PDB file of C-alpha atoms in Angstrom:
ATOM      1  CA  ASP A   1      40.155  66.687 -27.918  1.00 64.00           C
ATOM      2  CA  VAL A   2      36.724  67.826 -26.807  1.00 62.00           C
ATOM      3  CA  LYS A   3      36.072  67.741 -23.119  1.00 90.00           C
ATOM      4  CA  VAL A   4      33.707  68.060 -20.240  1.00 95.00           C
ATOM      5  CA  THR A   5      35.710  69.002 -17.177  1.00 95.00           C
ATOM      6  CA  GLN A   6      34.520  68.671 -13.600  1.00 95.00           C
ATOM      7  CA  SER A   7      36.467  70.768 -11.156  1.00 88.00           C
ATOM      8  CA  SER A   8      37.020  68.124  -8.485  1.00 91.00           C
ATOM      9  CA  ARG A   9      37.467  64.380  -8.636  1.00 93.00           C
ATOM     10  CA  TYR A  10      36.978  63.874  -4.895  1.00 96.00           C
ATOM     11  CA  LEU A  11      35.364  66.209  -2.389  1.00 96.00           C
ATOM     12  CA  VAL A  12      34.678  65.907   1.326  1.00 97.00           C
ATOM     13  CA  LYS A  13      32.300  68.396   2.938  1.00 97.00           C
ATOM     14  CA  ARG A  14      30.606  68.787   6.276  1.00 97.00           C
ATOM     15  CA  THR A  15      26.887  68.602   6.914  1.00 97.00           C
ATOM     16  CA  GLY A  16      25.263  71.991   6.442  1.00 97.00           C
ATOM     17  CA  GLU A  17      27.959  73.395   4.171  1.00 97.00           C
ATOM     18  CA  LYS A  18      27.094  75.042   0.867  1.00 97.00           C
ATOM     19  CA  VAL A  19      28.745  73.027  -1.884  1.00 97.00           C
ATOM     20  CA  PHE A  20      29.475  74.033  -5.475  1.00 97.00           C
ATOM     21  CA  LEU A  21      30.218  71.461  -8.155  1.00 97.00           C
ATOM     22  CA  GLU A  22      31.503  73.012 -11.346  1.00 96.00           C
ATOM     23  CA  CYS A  23      31.331  71.692 -14.887  1.00 97.00           C
ATOM     24  CA  VAL A  24      32.841  73.247 -18.003  1.00 97.00           C
ATOM     25  CA  GLN A  25      32.558  72.071 -21.611  1.00 95.00           C
ATOM     26  CA  ASP A  26      34.514  73.312 -24.605  1.00 92.00           C
ATOM     27  CA  MET A  27      32.278  71.994 -27.396  1.00 86.00           C
ATOM     28  CA  ASP A  28      29.752  74.849 -27.658  1.00 89.00           C
ATOM     29  CA  HIS A  29      26.980  72.437 -26.631  1.00 89.00           C
ATOM     30  CA  GLU A  30      23.554  73.871 -25.887  1.00 88.00           C
ATOM     31  CA  ASN A  31      22.469  71.200 -23.430  1.00 90.00           C
ATOM     32  CA  MET A  32      24.091  70.441 -20.101  1.00 93.00           C
ATOM     33  CA  PHE A  33      23.061  67.943 -17.448  1.00 95.00           C
ATOM     34  CA  TRP A  34      23.778  66.958 -13.878  1.00 97.00           C
ATOM     35  CA  TYR A  35      23.275  63.329 -12.858  1.00 97.00           C
ATOM     36  CA  ARG A  36      23.726  61.530  -9.609  1.00 97.00           C
ATOM     37  CA  GLN A  37      25.023  57.933  -9.679  1.00 97.00           C
ATOM     38  CA  ASP A  38      24.292  55.491  -6.850  1.00 95.00           C
ATOM     39  CA  PRO A  39      24.815  51.707  -6.757  1.00 91.00           C
ATOM     40  CA  GLY A  40      21.725  49.818  -7.889  1.00 90.00           C
ATOM     41  CA  LEU A  41      19.985  53.020  -8.991  1.00 92.00           C
ATOM     42  CA  GLY A  42      21.972  53.904 -12.080  1.00 93.00           C
ATOM     43  CA  LEU A  43      22.155  57.544 -13.094  1.00 95.00           C
ATOM     44  CA  ARG A  44      19.353  59.841 -12.046  1.00 96.00           C
ATOM     45  CA  LEU A  45      18.853  63.288 -13.521  1.00 95.00           C
ATOM     46  CA  ILE A  46      19.002  66.184 -11.062  1.00 97.00           C
ATOM     47  CA  TYR A  47      18.761  69.238 -13.334  1.00 96.00           C
ATOM     48  CA  PHE A  48      19.407  70.144 -16.919  1.00 93.00           C
ATOM     49  CA  SER A  49      19.780  73.272 -18.983  1.00 93.00           C
ATOM     50  CA  TYR A  50      19.180  73.747 -22.691  1.00 89.00           C
ATOM     51  CA  ASP A  51      20.335  77.342 -22.893  1.00 88.00           C
ATOM     52  CA  VAL A  52      22.096  80.031 -20.914  1.00 91.00           C
ATOM     53  CA  LYS A  53      20.076  81.048 -17.858  1.00 86.00           C
ATOM     54  CA  MET A  54      17.550  78.288 -18.573  1.00 89.00           C
ATOM     55  CA  LYS A  55      17.094  75.308 -16.287  1.00 92.00           C
ATOM     56  CA  GLU A  56      14.668  72.480 -15.806  1.00 92.00           C
ATOM     57  CA  LYS A  57      14.170  70.058 -12.955  1.00 94.00           C
ATOM     58  CA  GLY A  58      14.995  66.452 -13.480  1.00 93.00           C
ATOM     59  CA  ASP A  59      13.807  63.500 -11.438  1.00 93.00           C
ATOM     60  CA  ILE A  60      15.469  64.304  -8.110  1.00 96.00           C
ATOM     61  CA  PRO A  61      15.919  68.105  -7.794  1.00 96.00           C
ATOM     62  CA  GLU A  62      15.175  68.363  -4.065  1.00 96.00           C
ATOM     63  CA  GLY A  63      18.082  69.793  -2.108  1.00 96.00           C
ATOM     64  CA  TYR A  64      19.871  71.024  -5.230  1.00 97.00           C
ATOM     65  CA  SER A  65      19.934  74.114  -7.392  1.00 97.00           C
ATOM     66  CA  VAL A  66      21.870  75.024 -10.542  1.00 97.00           C
ATOM     67  CA  SER A  67      23.319  78.015 -12.288  1.00 96.00           C
ATOM     68  CA  ARG A  68      24.166  78.583 -15.934  1.00 96.00           C
ATOM     69  CA  GLU A  69      25.413  82.114 -16.520  1.00 95.00           C
ATOM     70  CA  LYS A  70      27.608  81.191 -19.493  1.00 95.00           C
ATOM     71  CA  LYS A  71      27.074  78.605 -22.178  1.00 94.00           C
ATOM     72  CA  GLU A  72      30.154  76.593 -21.283  1.00 95.00           C
ATOM     73  CA  ARG A  73      29.629  76.380 -17.521  1.00 96.00           C
ATOM     74  CA  PHE A  74      26.944  74.595 -15.505  1.00 97.00           C
ATOM     75  CA  SER A  75      27.157  74.600 -11.721  1.00 97.00           C
ATOM     76  CA  LEU A  76      25.385  72.321  -9.274  1.00 97.00           C
ATOM     77  CA  ILE A  77      24.753  73.784  -5.821  1.00 97.00           C
ATOM     78  CA  LEU A  78      23.961  71.933  -2.640  1.00 97.00           C
ATOM     79  CA  GLU A  79      22.501  74.681  -0.470  1.00 94.00           C
ATOM     80  CA  SER A  80      22.981  72.782   2.787  1.00 96.00           C
ATOM     81  CA  ALA A  81      24.771  69.489   2.295  1.00 97.00           C
ATOM     82  CA  SER A  82      23.369  66.412   3.991  1.00 97.00           C
ATOM     83  CA  THR A  83      24.782  62.910   4.397  1.00 97.00           C
ATOM     84  CA  ASN A  84      22.204  61.482   1.970  1.00 97.00           C
ATOM     85  CA  GLN A  85      23.794  63.597  -0.750  1.00 98.00           C
ATOM     86  CA  THR A  86      26.959  61.540  -0.533  1.00 98.00           C
ATOM     87  CA  SER A  87      27.235  60.206  -4.062  1.00 97.00           C
ATOM     88  CA  MET A  88      28.962  60.324  -7.435  1.00 97.00           C
ATOM     89  CA  TYR A  89      27.969  63.345  -9.501  1.00 98.00           C
ATOM     90  CA  LEU A  90      28.332  63.278 -13.264  1.00 97.00           C
ATOM     91  CA  CYS A  91      28.070  66.253 -15.601  1.00 97.00           C
ATOM     92  CA  ALA A  92      27.310  65.838 -19.303  1.00 95.00           C
ATOM     93  CA  SER A  93      26.680  67.971 -22.345  1.00 93.00           C
ATOM     94  CA  SER A  94      25.182  67.520 -25.794  1.00 88.00           C
ATOM     95  CA  LEU A  95      24.182  69.393 -28.893  1.00 81.00           C
ATOM     96  CA  PHE A  96      20.507  70.137 -29.326  1.00 73.00           C
ATOM     97  CA  GLY A  97      18.685  67.220 -30.927  1.00 64.00           C
ATOM     98  CA  THR A  98      21.836  65.200 -31.403  1.00 62.00           C
ATOM     99  CA  ARG A  99      21.743  61.507 -32.179  1.00 66.00           C
ATOM    100  CA  VAL A 100      25.140  60.860 -30.680  1.00 68.00           C
ATOM    101  CA  GLY A 101      24.251  60.968 -27.004  1.00 74.00           C
ATOM    102  CA  TYR A 102      26.190  62.870 -24.408  1.00 88.00           C
ATOM    103  CA  THR A 103      29.779  63.695 -23.602  1.00 91.00           C
ATOM    104  CA  PHE A 104      30.453  63.059 -19.928  1.00 94.00           C
ATOM    105  CA  GLY A 105      32.842  64.435 -17.388  1.00 94.00           C
ATOM    106  CA  SER A 106      34.793  61.995 -15.231  1.00 93.00           C
ATOM    107  CA  GLY A 107      32.672  62.579 -12.158  1.00 95.00           C
ATOM    108  CA  THR A 108      33.006  64.064  -8.679  1.00 96.00           C
ATOM    109  CA  ARG A 109      32.757  61.694  -5.751  1.00 96.00           C
ATOM    110  CA  LEU A 110      31.275  63.766  -2.944  1.00 98.00           C
ATOM    111  CA  THR A 111      31.317  62.622   0.659  1.00 98.00           C
ATOM    112  CA  VAL A 112      29.292  64.571   3.217  1.00 98.00           C
ATOM    113  CA  VAL A 113      30.343  63.880   6.811  1.00 97.00           C
TER     114      VAL A 113
ATOM    115  CA  ALA B   1       7.454  58.742 -18.309  1.00 70.00           C
ATOM    116  CA  GLN B   2      10.093  56.589 -19.856  1.00 81.00           C
ATOM    117  CA  THR B   3      11.770  53.884 -17.802  1.00 92.00           C
ATOM    118  CA  VAL B   4      14.746  51.665 -18.505  1.00 96.00           C
ATOM    119  CA  THR B   5      15.343  48.383 -16.687  1.00 96.00           C
ATOM    120  CA  GLN B   6      18.472  46.263 -16.503  1.00 97.00           C
ATOM    121  CA  SER B   7      17.598  43.102 -14.622  1.00 95.00           C
ATOM    122  CA  GLN B   8      21.156  41.761 -14.286  1.00 96.00           C
ATOM    123  CA  PRO B   9      23.113  43.650 -11.615  1.00 96.00           C
ATOM    124  CA  GLU B  10      26.197  41.493 -12.289  1.00 97.00           C
ATOM    125  CA  MET B  11      27.432  39.294 -15.111  1.00 97.00           C
ATOM    126  CA  SER B  12      30.662  37.440 -15.718  1.00 97.00           C
ATOM    127  CA  VAL B  13      32.273  35.952 -18.814  1.00 97.00           C
ATOM    128  CA  GLN B  14      35.421  34.081 -19.670  1.00 98.00           C
ATOM    129  CA  GLU B  15      37.926  35.856 -21.835  1.00 97.00           C
ATOM    130  CA  ALA B  16      37.291  35.223 -25.554  1.00 97.00           C
ATOM    131  CA  GLU B  17      33.716  34.099 -24.966  1.00 97.00           C
ATOM    132  CA  THR B  18      30.433  35.874 -25.701  1.00 98.00           C
ATOM    133  CA  VAL B  19      28.127  37.563 -23.219  1.00 98.00           C
ATOM    134  CA  THR B  20      24.734  39.242 -23.583  1.00 98.00           C
ATOM    135  CA  LEU B  21      23.517  42.045 -21.350  1.00 98.00           C
ATOM    136  CA  SER B  22      19.758  42.625 -21.159  1.00 98.00           C
ATOM    137  CA  CYS B  23      17.782  45.840 -21.220  1.00 98.00           C
ATOM    138  CA  THR B  24      14.084  46.601 -21.454  1.00 97.00           C
ATOM    139  CA  TYR B  25      12.413  49.975 -21.665  1.00 97.00           C
ATOM    140  CA  ASP B  26       8.995  51.475 -21.567  1.00 95.00           C
ATOM    141  CA  THR B  27       7.844  54.374 -23.716  1.00 92.00           C
ATOM    142  CA  SER B  28       4.821  55.613 -25.616  1.00 90.00           C
ATOM    143  CA  GLU B  29       7.013  57.327 -28.212  1.00 88.00           C
ATOM    144  CA  SER B  30       7.595  55.824 -31.643  1.00 87.00           C
ATOM    145  CA  ASP B  31      10.833  57.628 -32.485  1.00 87.00           C
ATOM    146  CA  TYR B  32      13.772  57.547 -30.121  1.00 90.00           C
ATOM    147  CA  TYR B  33      17.386  56.507 -29.620  1.00 91.00           C
ATOM    148  CA  LEU B  34      18.812  53.731 -27.494  1.00 94.00           C
ATOM    149  CA  PHE B  35      22.380  53.619 -26.240  1.00 95.00           C
ATOM    150  CA  TRP B  36      24.791  51.403 -24.392  1.00 97.00           C
ATOM    151  CA  TYR B  37      27.424  53.187 -22.319  1.00 96.00           C
ATOM    152  CA  LYS B  38      30.456  51.661 -20.653  1.00 97.00           C
ATOM    153  CA  GLN B  39      31.921  52.998 -17.407  1.00 96.00           C
ATOM    154  CA  PRO B  40      35.321  51.516 -16.535  1.00 94.00           C
ATOM    155  CA  PRO B  41      36.996  52.079 -13.148  1.00 90.00           C
ATOM    156  CA  SER B  42      38.296  55.415 -14.457  1.00 87.00           C
ATOM    157  CA  ARG B  43      34.632  56.547 -14.241  1.00 90.00           C
ATOM    158  CA  GLN B  44      34.684  58.034 -17.731  1.00 89.00           C
ATOM    159  CA  MET B  45      31.445  57.136 -19.503  1.00 93.00           C
ATOM    160  CA  ILE B  46      32.120  55.845 -23.002  1.00 93.00           C
ATOM    161  CA  LEU B  47      29.489  55.417 -25.706  1.00 93.00           C
ATOM    162  CA  VAL B  48      29.601  51.816 -26.929  1.00 96.00           C
ATOM    163  CA  ILE B  49      26.791  51.654 -29.448  1.00 95.00           C
ATOM    164  CA  ARG B  50      23.672  53.489 -30.568  1.00 93.00           C
ATOM    165  CA  GLN B  51      20.413  52.331 -32.153  1.00 94.00           C
ATOM    166  CA  GLU B  52      17.823  54.526 -33.845  1.00 91.00           C
ATOM    167  CA  ALA B  53      14.303  53.223 -33.308  1.00 91.00           C
ATOM    168  CA  TYR B  54      13.180  53.765 -36.890  1.00 89.00           C
ATOM    169  CA  LYS B  55      15.964  51.502 -38.169  1.00 88.00           C
ATOM    170  CA  GLN B  56      15.084  47.818 -38.174  1.00 85.00           C
ATOM    171  CA  GLN B  57      18.674  46.744 -38.715  1.00 92.00           C
ATOM    172  CA  ASN B  58      20.567  46.003 -35.533  1.00 95.00           C
ATOM    173  CA  ALA B  59      23.570  48.240 -34.887  1.00 93.00           C
ATOM    174  CA  THR B  60      27.063  46.742 -34.827  1.00 94.00           C
ATOM    175  CA  GLU B  61      30.395  48.210 -33.730  1.00 93.00           C
ATOM    176  CA  ASN B  62      33.248  45.724 -34.090  1.00 95.00           C
ATOM    177  CA  ARG B  63      32.781  43.126 -31.298  1.00 97.00           C
ATOM    178  CA  PHE B  64      29.662  44.850 -29.969  1.00 97.00           C
ATOM    179  CA  SER B  65      26.209  44.298 -31.420  1.00 97.00           C
ATOM    180  CA  VAL B  66      22.640  44.795 -30.281  1.00 97.00           C
ATOM    181  CA  ASN B  67      19.431  42.841 -30.585  1.00 97.00           C
ATOM    182  CA  PHE B  68      16.744  45.507 -30.895  1.00 96.00           C
ATOM    183  CA  GLN B  69      13.190  44.221 -30.570  1.00 96.00           C
ATOM    184  CA  LYS B  70      10.974  47.283 -30.872  1.00 94.00           C
ATOM    185  CA  ALA B  71       7.650  45.566 -30.273  1.00 94.00           C
ATOM    186  CA  ALA B  72       8.978  43.847 -27.185  1.00 95.00           C
ATOM    187  CA  LYS B  73      10.813  47.035 -26.093  1.00 96.00           C
ATOM    188  CA  SER B  74      13.993  45.080 -25.624  1.00 97.00           C
ATOM    189  CA  PHE B  75      17.541  46.203 -26.381  1.00 97.00           C
ATOM    190  CA  SER B  76      20.274  43.713 -25.462  1.00 98.00           C
ATOM    191  CA  LEU B  77      24.015  44.119 -25.960  1.00 98.00           C
ATOM    192  CA  LYS B  78      26.166  41.234 -27.173  1.00 98.00           C
ATOM    193  CA  ILE B  79      29.900  41.346 -26.618  1.00 98.00           C
ATOM    194  CA  SER B  80      31.826  38.819 -28.702  1.00 98.00           C
ATOM    195  CA  ASP B  81      35.375  37.637 -28.066  1.00 97.00           C
ATOM    196  CA  SER B  82      35.359  39.284 -24.636  1.00 97.00           C
ATOM    197  CA  GLN B  83      38.561  40.994 -23.561  1.00 97.00           C
ATOM    198  CA  LEU B  84      39.854  41.938 -20.127  1.00 97.00           C
ATOM    199  CA  GLY B  85      39.394  45.592 -21.064  1.00 96.00           C
ATOM    200  CA  ASP B  86      35.654  45.029 -21.463  1.00 97.00           C
ATOM    201  CA  ALA B  87      35.293  44.717 -17.696  1.00 97.00           C
ATOM    202  CA  ALA B  88      33.185  47.681 -16.624  1.00 97.00           C
ATOM    203  CA  MET B  89      29.743  48.859 -15.583  1.00 97.00           C
ATOM    204  CA  TYR B  90      27.408  48.937 -18.571  1.00 98.00           C
ATOM    205  CA  PHE B  91      24.396  51.231 -18.745  1.00 97.00           C
ATOM    206  CA  CYS B  92      21.493  51.076 -21.151  1.00 97.00           C
ATOM    207  CA  ALA B  93      19.917  54.451 -21.933  1.00 95.00           C
ATOM    208  CA  TYR B  94      16.964  55.921 -23.806  1.00 93.00           C
ATOM    209  CA  ARG B  95      16.489  59.334 -25.386  1.00 89.00           C
ATOM    210  CA  ARG B  96      13.575  60.896 -27.221  1.00 84.00           C
ATOM    211  CA  ARG B  97      14.363  62.204 -30.645  1.00 78.00           C
ATOM    212  CA  GLU B  98      14.785  65.852 -31.565  1.00 63.00           C
ATOM    213  CA  THR B  99      13.286  67.721 -28.660  1.00 60.00           C
ATOM    214  CA  SER B 100      14.700  70.651 -26.771  1.00 60.00           C
ATOM    215  CA  GLY B 101      16.515  69.539 -23.665  1.00 59.00           C
ATOM    216  CA  SER B 102      16.037  65.901 -24.586  1.00 73.00           C
ATOM    217  CA  ARG B 103      17.362  63.870 -21.703  1.00 84.00           C
ATOM    218  CA  LEU B 104      18.927  60.453 -21.366  1.00 90.00           C
ATOM    219  CA  THR B 105      17.125  58.027 -19.060  1.00 93.00           C
ATOM    220  CA  PHE B 106      19.412  55.304 -17.718  1.00 95.00           C
ATOM    221  CA  GLY B 107      18.951  51.809 -16.417  1.00 96.00           C
ATOM    222  CA  GLU B 108      20.398  50.582 -13.133  1.00 96.00           C
ATOM    223  CA  GLY B 109      23.564  49.221 -14.711  1.00 96.00           C
ATOM    224  CA  THR B 110      25.187  45.802 -15.112  1.00 97.00           C
ATOM    225  CA  GLN B 111      28.644  45.150 -13.687  1.00 97.00           C
ATOM    226  CA  LEU B 112      30.555  42.943 -16.124  1.00 98.00           C
ATOM    227  CA  THR B 113      33.513  40.885 -14.938  1.00 97.00           C
ATOM    228  CA  VAL B 114      35.838  39.266 -17.471  1.00 97.00           C
ATOM    229  CA  ASN B 115      37.735  36.256 -16.151  1.00 96.00           C
ATOM    230  CA  PRO B 116      41.123  35.374 -17.654  1.00 95.00           C
TER     231      PRO B 116
END
């Protein structure tokens, strides 16, 4: 069964900490995405990558960075976590140009205290 | 930029009845895909149905069907014979066709409650 795996389901971090959210897919997909989900706002795109070492900003990249050193892994980095980054984070992947949409991970609920 | 709007934050339906969830979108593109995703309490996003803009025929998947009105930029989801397992957050999404790094743009979501 093909999968997108996010390393943590729940995470609690302190303000100012550097936070890494990891995402791994086993489908050889070119594209990978990080979304943030907040009530009433839906899913908003933070960053995406369409190839190894390539990245593009989404709609809300401020306060985040990403890393894609290998095709299967896409990391989201909060350089200095703040309370307004408390949210649900969803990773997804897809083939280039696919008509079938994305495959999603099951999300990481991050709380910054 | 493309936008997707779901104007119903919450909907409810009686078991076995039919419910329609609304979605509108804005784009200057002529070729694109539209999707409905379901997110149950498990948080796993599940693709419910997909519509290709160049196809006039409305997509259908078992109890789920869409009403795609391209000129009006409307894409509603109809769930027939609602079941308790249909209770979830539903997201409408848009994607341009065949471009590198093509991204999904989501609506705000509609929380569907199914009453027994």
